[in-house]
mmCIF file of C-alpha atoms in Angstrom:
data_model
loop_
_atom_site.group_PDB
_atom_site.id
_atom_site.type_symbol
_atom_site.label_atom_id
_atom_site.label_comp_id
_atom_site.label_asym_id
_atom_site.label_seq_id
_atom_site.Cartn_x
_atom_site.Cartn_y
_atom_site.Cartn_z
ATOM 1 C CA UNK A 1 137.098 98.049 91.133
ATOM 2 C CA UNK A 2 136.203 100.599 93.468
ATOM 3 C CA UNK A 3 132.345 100.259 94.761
ATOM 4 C CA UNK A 4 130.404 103.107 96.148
ATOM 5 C CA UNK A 5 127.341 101.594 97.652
ATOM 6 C CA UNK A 6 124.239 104.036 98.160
ATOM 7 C CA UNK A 7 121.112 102.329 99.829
ATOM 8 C CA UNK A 8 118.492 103.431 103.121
ATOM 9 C CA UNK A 9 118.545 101.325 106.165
ATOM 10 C CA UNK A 10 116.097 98.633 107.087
ATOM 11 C CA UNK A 11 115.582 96.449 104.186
ATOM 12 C CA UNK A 12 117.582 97.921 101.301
ATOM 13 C CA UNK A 13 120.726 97.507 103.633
ATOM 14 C CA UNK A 14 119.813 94.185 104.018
ATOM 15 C CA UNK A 15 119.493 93.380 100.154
ATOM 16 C CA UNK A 16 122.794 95.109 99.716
ATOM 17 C CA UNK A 17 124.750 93.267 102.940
ATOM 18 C CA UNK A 18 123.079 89.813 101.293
ATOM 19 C CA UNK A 19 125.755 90.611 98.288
ATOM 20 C CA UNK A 20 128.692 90.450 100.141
ATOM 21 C CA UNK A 21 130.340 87.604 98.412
ATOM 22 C CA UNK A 22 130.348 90.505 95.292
ATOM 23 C CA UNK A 23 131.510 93.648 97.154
ATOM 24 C CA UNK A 24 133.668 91.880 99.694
ATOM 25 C CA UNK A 25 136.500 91.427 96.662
ATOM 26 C CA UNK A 26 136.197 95.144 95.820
ATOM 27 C CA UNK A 27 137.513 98.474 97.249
ATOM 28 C CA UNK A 28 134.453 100.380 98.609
ATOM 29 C CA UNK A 29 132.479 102.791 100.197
ATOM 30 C CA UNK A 30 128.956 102.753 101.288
ATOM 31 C CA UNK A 31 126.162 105.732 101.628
ATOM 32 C CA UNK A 32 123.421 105.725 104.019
ATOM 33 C CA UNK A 33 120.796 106.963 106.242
ATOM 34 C CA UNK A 34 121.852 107.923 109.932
ATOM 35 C CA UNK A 35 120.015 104.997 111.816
ATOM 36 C CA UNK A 36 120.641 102.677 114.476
ATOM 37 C CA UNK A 37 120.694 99.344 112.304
ATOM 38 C CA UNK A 38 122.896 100.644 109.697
ATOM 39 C CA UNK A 39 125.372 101.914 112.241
ATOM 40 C CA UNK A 40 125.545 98.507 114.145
ATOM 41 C CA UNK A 41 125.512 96.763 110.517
ATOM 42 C CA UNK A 42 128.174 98.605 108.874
ATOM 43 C CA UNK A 43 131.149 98.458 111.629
ATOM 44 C CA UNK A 44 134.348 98.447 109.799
ATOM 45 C CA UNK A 45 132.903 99.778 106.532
ATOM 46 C CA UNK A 46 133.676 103.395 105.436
ATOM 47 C CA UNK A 47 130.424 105.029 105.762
ATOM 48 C CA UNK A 48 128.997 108.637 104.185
ATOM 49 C CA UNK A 49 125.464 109.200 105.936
ATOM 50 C CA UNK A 50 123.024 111.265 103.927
ATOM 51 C CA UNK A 51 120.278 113.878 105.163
ATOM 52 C CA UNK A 52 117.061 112.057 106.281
ATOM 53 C CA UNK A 53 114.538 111.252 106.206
ATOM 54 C CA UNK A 54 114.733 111.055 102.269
ATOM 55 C CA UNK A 55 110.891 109.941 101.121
ATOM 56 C CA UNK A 56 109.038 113.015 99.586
ATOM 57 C CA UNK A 57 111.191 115.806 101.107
ATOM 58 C CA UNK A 58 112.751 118.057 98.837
ATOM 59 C CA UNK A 59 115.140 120.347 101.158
ATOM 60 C CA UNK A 60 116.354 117.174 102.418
ATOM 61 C CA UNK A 61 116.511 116.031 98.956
ATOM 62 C CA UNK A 62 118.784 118.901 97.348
ATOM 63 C CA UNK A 63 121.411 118.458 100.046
ATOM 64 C CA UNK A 64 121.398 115.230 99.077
ATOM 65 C CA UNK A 65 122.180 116.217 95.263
ATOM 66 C CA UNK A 66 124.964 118.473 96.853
ATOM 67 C CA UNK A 67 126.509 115.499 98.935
ATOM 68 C CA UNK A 68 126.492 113.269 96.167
ATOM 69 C CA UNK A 69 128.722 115.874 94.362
ATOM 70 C CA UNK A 70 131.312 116.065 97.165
ATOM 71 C CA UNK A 71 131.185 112.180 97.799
ATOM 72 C CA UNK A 72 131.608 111.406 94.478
ATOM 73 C CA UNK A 73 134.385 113.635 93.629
ATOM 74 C CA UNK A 74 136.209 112.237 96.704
ATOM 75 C CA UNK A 75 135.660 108.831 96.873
ATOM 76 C CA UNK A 76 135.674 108.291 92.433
ATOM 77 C CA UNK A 77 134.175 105.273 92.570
ATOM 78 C CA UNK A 78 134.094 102.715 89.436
ATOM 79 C CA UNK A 79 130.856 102.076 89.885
ATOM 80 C CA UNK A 80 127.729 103.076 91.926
ATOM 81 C CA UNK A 81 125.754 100.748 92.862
ATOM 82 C CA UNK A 82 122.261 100.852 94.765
ATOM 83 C CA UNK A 83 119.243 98.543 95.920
ATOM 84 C CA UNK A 84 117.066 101.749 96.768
ATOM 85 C CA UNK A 85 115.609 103.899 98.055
ATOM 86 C CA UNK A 86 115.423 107.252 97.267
ATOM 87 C CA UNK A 87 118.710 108.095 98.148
ATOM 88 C CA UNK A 88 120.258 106.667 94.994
ATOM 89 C CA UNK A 89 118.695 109.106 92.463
ATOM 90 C CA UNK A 90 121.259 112.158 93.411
ATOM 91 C CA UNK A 91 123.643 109.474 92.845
ATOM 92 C CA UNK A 92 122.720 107.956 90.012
ATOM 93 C CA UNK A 93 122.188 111.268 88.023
ATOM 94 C CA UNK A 94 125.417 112.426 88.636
ATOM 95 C CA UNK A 95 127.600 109.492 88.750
ATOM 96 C CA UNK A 96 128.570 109.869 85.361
ATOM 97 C CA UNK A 97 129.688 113.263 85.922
ATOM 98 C CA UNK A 98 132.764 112.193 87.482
ATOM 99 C CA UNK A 99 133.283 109.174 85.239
ATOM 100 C CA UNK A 100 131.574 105.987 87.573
ATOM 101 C CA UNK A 101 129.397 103.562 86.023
ATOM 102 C CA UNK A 102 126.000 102.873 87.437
ATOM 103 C CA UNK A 103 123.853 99.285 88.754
ATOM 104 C CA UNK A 104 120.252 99.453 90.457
ATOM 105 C CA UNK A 105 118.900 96.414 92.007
ATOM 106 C CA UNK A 106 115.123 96.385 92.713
ATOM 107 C CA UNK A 107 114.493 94.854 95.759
ATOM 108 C CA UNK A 108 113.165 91.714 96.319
ATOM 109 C CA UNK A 109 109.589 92.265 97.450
ATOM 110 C CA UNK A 110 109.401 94.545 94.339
ATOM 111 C CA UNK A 111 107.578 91.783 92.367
ATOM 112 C CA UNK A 112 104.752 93.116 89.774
ATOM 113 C CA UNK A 113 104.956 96.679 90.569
ATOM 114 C CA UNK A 114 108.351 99.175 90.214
ATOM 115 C CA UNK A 115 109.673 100.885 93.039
ATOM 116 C CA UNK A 116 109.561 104.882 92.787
ATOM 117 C CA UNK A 117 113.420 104.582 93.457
ATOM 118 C CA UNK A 118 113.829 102.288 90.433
ATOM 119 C CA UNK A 119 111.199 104.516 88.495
ATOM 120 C CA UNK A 120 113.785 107.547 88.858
ATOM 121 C CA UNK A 121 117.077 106.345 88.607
ATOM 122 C CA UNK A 122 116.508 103.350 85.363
ATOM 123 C CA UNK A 123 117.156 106.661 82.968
ATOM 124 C CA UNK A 124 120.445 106.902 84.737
ATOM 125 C CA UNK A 125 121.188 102.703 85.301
ATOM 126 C CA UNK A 126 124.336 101.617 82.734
ATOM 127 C CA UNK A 127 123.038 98.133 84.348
ATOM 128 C CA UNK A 128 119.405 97.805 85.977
ATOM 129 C CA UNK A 129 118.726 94.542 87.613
ATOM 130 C CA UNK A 130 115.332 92.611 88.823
ATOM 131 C CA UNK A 131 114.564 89.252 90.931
ATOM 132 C CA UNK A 132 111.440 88.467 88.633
ATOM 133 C CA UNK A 133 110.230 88.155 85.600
ATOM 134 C CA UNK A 134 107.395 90.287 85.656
ATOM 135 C CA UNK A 135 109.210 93.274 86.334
ATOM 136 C CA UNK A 136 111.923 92.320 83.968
ATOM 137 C CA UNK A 137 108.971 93.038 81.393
ATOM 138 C CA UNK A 138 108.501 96.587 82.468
ATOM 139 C CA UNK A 139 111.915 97.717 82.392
ATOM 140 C CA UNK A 140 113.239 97.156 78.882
ATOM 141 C CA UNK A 141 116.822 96.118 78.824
ATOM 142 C CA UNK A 142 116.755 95.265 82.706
ATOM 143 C CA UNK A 143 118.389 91.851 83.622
ATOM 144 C CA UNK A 144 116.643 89.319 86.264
ATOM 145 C CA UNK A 145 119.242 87.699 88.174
ATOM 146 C CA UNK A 146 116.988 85.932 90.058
ATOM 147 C CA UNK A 147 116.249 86.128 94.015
ATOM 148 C CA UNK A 148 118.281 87.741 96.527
ATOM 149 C CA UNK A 149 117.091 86.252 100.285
ATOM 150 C CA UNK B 1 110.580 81.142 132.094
ATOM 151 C CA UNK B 2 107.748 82.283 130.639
ATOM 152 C CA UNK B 3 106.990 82.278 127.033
ATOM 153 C CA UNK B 4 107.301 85.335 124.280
ATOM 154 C CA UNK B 5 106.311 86.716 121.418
ATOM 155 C CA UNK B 6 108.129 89.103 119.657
ATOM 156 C CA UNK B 7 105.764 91.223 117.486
ATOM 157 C CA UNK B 8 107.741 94.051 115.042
ATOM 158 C CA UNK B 9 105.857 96.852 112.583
ATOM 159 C CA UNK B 10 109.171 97.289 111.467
ATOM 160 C CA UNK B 11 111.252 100.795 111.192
ATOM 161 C CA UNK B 12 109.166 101.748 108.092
ATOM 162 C CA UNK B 13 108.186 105.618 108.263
ATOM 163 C CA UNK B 14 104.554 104.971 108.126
ATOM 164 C CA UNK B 15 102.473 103.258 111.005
ATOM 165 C CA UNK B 16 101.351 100.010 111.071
ATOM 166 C CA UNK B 17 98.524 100.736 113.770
ATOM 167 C CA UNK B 18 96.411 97.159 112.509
ATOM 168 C CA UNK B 19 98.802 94.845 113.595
ATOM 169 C CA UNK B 20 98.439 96.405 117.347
ATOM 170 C CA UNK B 21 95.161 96.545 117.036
ATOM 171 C CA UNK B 22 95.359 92.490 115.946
ATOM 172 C CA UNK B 23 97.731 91.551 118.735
ATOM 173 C CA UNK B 24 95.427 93.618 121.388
ATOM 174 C CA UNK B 25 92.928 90.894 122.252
ATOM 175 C CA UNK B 26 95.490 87.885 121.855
ATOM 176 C CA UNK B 27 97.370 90.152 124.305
ATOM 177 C CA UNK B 28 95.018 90.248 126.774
ATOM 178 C CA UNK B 29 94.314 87.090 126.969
ATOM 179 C CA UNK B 30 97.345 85.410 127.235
ATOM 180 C CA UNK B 31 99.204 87.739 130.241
ATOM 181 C CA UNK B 32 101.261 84.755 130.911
ATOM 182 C CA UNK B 33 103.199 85.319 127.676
ATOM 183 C CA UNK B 34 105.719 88.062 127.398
ATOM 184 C CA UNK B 35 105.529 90.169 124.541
ATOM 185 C CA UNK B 36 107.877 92.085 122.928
ATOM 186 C CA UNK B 37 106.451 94.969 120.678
ATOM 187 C CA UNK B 38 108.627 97.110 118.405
ATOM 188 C CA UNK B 39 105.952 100.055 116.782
ATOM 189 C CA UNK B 40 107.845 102.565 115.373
ATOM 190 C CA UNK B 41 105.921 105.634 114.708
ATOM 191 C CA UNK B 42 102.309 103.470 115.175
ATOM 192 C CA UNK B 43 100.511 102.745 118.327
ATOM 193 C CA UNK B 44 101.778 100.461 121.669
ATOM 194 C CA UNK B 45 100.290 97.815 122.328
ATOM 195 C CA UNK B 46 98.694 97.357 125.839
ATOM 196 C CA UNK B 47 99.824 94.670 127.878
ATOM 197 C CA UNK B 48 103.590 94.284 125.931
ATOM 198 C CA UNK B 49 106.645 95.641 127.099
ATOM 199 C CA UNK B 50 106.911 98.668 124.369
ATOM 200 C CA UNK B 51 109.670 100.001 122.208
ATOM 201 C CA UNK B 52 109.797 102.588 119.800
ATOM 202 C CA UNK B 53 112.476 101.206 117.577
ATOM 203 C CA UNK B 54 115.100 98.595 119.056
ATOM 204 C CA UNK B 55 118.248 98.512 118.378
ATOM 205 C CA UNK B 56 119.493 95.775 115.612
ATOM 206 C CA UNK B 57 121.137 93.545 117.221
ATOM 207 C CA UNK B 58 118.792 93.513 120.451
ATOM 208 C CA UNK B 59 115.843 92.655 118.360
ATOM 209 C CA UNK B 60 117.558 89.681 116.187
ATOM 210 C CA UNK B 61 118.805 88.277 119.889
ATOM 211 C CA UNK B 62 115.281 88.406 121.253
ATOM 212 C CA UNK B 63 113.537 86.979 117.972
ATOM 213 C CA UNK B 64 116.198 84.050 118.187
ATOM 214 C CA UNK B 65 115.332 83.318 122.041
ATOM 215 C CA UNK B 66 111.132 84.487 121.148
ATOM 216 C CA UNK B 67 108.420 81.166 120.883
ATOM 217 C CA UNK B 68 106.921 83.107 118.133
ATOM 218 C CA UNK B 69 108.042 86.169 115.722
ATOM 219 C CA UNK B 70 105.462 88.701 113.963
ATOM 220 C CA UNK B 71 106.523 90.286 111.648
ATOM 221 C CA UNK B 72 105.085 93.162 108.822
ATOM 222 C CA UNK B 73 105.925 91.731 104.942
ATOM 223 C CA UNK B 74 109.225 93.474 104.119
ATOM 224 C CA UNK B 75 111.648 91.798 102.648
ATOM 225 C CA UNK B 76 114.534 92.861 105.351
ATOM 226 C CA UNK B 77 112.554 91.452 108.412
ATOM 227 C CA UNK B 78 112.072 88.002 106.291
ATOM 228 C CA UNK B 79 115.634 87.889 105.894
ATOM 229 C CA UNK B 80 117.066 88.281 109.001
ATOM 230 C CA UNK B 81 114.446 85.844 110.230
ATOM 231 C CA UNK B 82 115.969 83.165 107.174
ATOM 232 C CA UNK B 83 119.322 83.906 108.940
ATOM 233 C CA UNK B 84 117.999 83.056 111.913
ATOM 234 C CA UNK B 85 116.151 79.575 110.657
ATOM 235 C CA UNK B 86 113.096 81.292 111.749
ATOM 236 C CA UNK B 87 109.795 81.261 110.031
ATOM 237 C CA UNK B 88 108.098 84.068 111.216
ATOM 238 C CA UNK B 89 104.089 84.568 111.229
ATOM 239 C CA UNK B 90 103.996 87.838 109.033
ATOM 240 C CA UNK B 91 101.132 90.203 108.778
ATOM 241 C CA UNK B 92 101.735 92.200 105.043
ATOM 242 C CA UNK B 93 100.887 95.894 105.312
ATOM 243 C CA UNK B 94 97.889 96.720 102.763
ATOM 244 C CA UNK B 95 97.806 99.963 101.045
ATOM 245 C CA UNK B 96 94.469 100.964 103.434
ATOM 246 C CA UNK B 97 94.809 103.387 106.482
ATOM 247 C CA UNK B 98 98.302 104.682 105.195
ATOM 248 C CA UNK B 99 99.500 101.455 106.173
ATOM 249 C CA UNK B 100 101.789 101.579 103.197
ATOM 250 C CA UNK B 101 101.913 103.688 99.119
ATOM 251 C CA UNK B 102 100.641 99.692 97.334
ATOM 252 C CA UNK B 103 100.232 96.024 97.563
ATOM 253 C CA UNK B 104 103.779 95.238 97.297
ATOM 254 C CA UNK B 105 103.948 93.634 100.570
ATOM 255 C CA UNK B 106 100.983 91.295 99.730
ATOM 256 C CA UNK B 107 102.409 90.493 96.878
ATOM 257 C CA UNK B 108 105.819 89.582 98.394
ATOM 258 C CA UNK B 109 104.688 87.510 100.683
ATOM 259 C CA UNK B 110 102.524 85.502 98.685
ATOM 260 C CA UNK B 111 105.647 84.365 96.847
ATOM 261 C CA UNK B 112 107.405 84.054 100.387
ATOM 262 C CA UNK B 113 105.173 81.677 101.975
ATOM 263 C CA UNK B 114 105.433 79.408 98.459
ATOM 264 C CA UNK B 115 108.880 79.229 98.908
ATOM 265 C CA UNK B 116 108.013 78.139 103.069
ATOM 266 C CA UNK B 117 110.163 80.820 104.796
ATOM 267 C CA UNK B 118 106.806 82.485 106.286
ATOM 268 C CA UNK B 119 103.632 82.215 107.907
ATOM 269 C CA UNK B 120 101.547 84.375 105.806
ATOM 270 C CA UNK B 121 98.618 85.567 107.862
ATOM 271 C CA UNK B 122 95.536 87.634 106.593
ATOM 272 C CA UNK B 123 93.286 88.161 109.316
ATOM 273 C CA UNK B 124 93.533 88.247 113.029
ATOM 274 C CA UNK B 125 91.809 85.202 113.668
ATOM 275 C CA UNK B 126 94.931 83.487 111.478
ATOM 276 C CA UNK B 127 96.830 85.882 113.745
ATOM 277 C CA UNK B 128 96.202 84.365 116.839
ATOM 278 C CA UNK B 129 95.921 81.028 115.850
ATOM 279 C CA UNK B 130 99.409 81.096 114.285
ATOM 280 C CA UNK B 131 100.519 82.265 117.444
ATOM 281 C CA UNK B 132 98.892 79.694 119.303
ATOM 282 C CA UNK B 133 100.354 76.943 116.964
ATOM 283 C CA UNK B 134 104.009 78.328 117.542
ATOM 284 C CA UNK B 135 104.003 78.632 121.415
ATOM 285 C CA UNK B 136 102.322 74.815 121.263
ATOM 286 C CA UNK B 137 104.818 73.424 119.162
ATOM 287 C CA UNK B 138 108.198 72.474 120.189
ATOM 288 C CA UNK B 139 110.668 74.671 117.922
ATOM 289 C CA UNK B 140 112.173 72.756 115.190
ATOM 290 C CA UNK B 141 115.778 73.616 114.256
ATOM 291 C CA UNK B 142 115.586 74.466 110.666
ATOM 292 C CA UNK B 143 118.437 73.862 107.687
ATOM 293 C CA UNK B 144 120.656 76.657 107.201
ATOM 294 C CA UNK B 145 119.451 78.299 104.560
ATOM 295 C CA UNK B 146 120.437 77.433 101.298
ATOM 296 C CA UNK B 147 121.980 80.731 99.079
ATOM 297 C CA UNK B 148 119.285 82.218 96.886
ATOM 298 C CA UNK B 149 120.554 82.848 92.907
ATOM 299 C CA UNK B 150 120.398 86.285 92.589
ATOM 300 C CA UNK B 151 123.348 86.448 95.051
ATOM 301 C CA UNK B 152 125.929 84.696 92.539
ATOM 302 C CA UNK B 153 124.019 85.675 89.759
ATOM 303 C CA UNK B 154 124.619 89.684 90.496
ATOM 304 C CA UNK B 155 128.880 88.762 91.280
ATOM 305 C CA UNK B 156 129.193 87.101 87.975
ATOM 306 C CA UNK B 157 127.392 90.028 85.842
ATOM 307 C CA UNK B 158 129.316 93.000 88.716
ATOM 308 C CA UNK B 159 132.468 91.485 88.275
ATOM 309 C CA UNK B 160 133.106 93.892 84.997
ATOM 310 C CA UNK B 161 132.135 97.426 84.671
ATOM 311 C CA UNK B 162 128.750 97.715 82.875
ATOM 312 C CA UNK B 163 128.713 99.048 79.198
ATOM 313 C CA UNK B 164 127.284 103.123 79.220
ATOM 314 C CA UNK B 165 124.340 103.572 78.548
ATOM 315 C CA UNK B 166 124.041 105.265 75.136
ATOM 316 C CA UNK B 167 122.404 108.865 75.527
ATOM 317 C CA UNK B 168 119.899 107.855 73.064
ATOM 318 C CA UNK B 169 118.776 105.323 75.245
ATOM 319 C CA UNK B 170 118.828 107.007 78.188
ATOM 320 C CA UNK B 171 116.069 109.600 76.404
ATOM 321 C CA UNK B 172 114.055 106.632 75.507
ATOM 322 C CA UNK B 173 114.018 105.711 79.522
ATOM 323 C CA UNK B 174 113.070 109.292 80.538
ATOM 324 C CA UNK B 175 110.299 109.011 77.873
ATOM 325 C CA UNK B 176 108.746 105.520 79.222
ATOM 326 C CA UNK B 177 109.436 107.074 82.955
ATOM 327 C CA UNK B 178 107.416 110.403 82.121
ATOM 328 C CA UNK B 179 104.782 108.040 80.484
ATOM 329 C CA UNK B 180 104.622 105.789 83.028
ATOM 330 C CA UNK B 181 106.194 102.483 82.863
ATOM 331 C CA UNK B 182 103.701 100.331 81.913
ATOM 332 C CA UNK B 183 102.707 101.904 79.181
#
């Protein structure tokens, strides 16, 4: 399966990086923001770095829509998967576009409240996935897999 | 060698100007302790040696060598600290002051200090005397941490593709999106 992996720096990197025992058997790719700790994280790891910042900018946000275009069509990924932020909505809305399935994780501190991220892109989620059960109950159909720390 | 405390806001876009203004008097008080401050886009703190953001990998090596580690609630921080057997005293942003857009972080960790992997503190005066517990306790070597579910939980169900979403469906999510979700 080939994985493209969209997710900001700081603390959705370090929900995604957690999974490695999944995406370390897989073929993939990863998009994120152009900072310091996802450099140094992601050594050895293809990398695509998107326009930042991402949260409530809108010129930022259509280049992102028209990167997300020309990564997709390159990289044709299986499946996009994405544990936030913002970033993953350009993604997610196109993904099927080129033929890739699509999984959102909501971060673990998302607990009783949804993320805006997760808000935006569970319209566009083949699989959308939670770490408790009281968001489980706001997104019909979502799966909790349990914590990810 | 003199003690430290490594205190980090995090690289969050928004500042976290409480916490400095929390860690000012215990500062000031204590100029025999080194401290470390990382404050992003929110104030210094007097006293500390002062960075903007640090880079990665400088941080986790000074919050491994640190006698005490404050931290801001996000889930990232409280990770790398688990990696590190650390249990960090954290101070949860509150949606107040632009600190942060809701309570999420209060919420959080609430559940984190019931499953013992922080110090939750909600005032300064728990501030300083968490500190002041840490730098008069020897350091314990915790247990590597033991794998959380969701990890082998999300390989089993990722293994296979997904099914599509059905288009029908996906108008139904819009719907309960535009409506808001709760409703």
């Amino acid at each position: 399966m080939r994985i493209l992996i969209v997710c900001s720096s700081g603390g959705h990197l370090t929900q995604a990086l957690a999974l490695k025992e999944w995406w370390g058997r897989h073929e993939r790719s990863w998009v994120t923001l152009p900072t310091e700790d996802a450099r140094s994280r992601l050594v050895g790891e293809r990398v695509v770095e998107a326009h930042y910042p991402t949260v409530r900018n809108l010129p930022n946000l259509a280049r992102n829509f028209a990167l997300a275009r020309r990564v997709l069509r390159a990289e044709r990924p299986d499946l996009v998967f994405s544990t936030g932020a913002a970033i993953a909505l350009p993604f997610f809305a196109q993904a099927r576009f080129v033929g890739a399935r699509t999984a959102f994780l909501e971060p673990v501190d998302r607990i009783t409240s949804a993320s805006l991220s997760g808000r935006l892109v569970y319209p566009f989620s083949d699989s959308f996935l939670v770490q408790w059960d009281a968001l489980a109950a706001m997104y019909p159909g979502s799966e909790n897999i349990g914590v990810v720390l | 060698m003199r003690p430290s405390v490594v205190v980090s806001a995090g690289t969050y876009h928004l500042p976290f100007n409480r916490l400095t203004e929390w860690m000012e008097p215990w500062t000031e008080a204590h100029p025999e302790v080194h401290v470390v401050m990382q404050h992003g886009p929110g104030k210094p703190l007097g006293g500390a040696e002062n960075h903007d953001v640090l880079p990665y990998a400088q941080l986790l090596t000074l919050c491994s060598a640190a006698d005490a580690v404050v931290l801001q609630g996000g889930a990232g921080g409280v990770m790398d600290m688990r990696a590190l057997r650390r249990i960090p005293i954290v101070v949860p942003r509150i949606p107040v002051d632009d600190e942060v857009v809701d309570d999420h972080q209060l919420i959080f960790t609430e559940r984190a200090a019931e499953l013992g992997i922080i110090h939750r503190v909600l005032t300064r005066e728990q501030l300083w005397s968490a500190i002041d517990a840490e730098l008069a306790s020897a350091r314990e070597s915790q247990d590597a941490p033991t794998p959380t579910p969701g990890v082998a939980n999300l390989a089993a169900l990722l293994e296979q593709l997904p099914k599509p979403l059905g288009r029908g469906e996906r108008v139904r999510r819009l719907a309960r999106v535009a409506r808001g979700l709760g409703s």
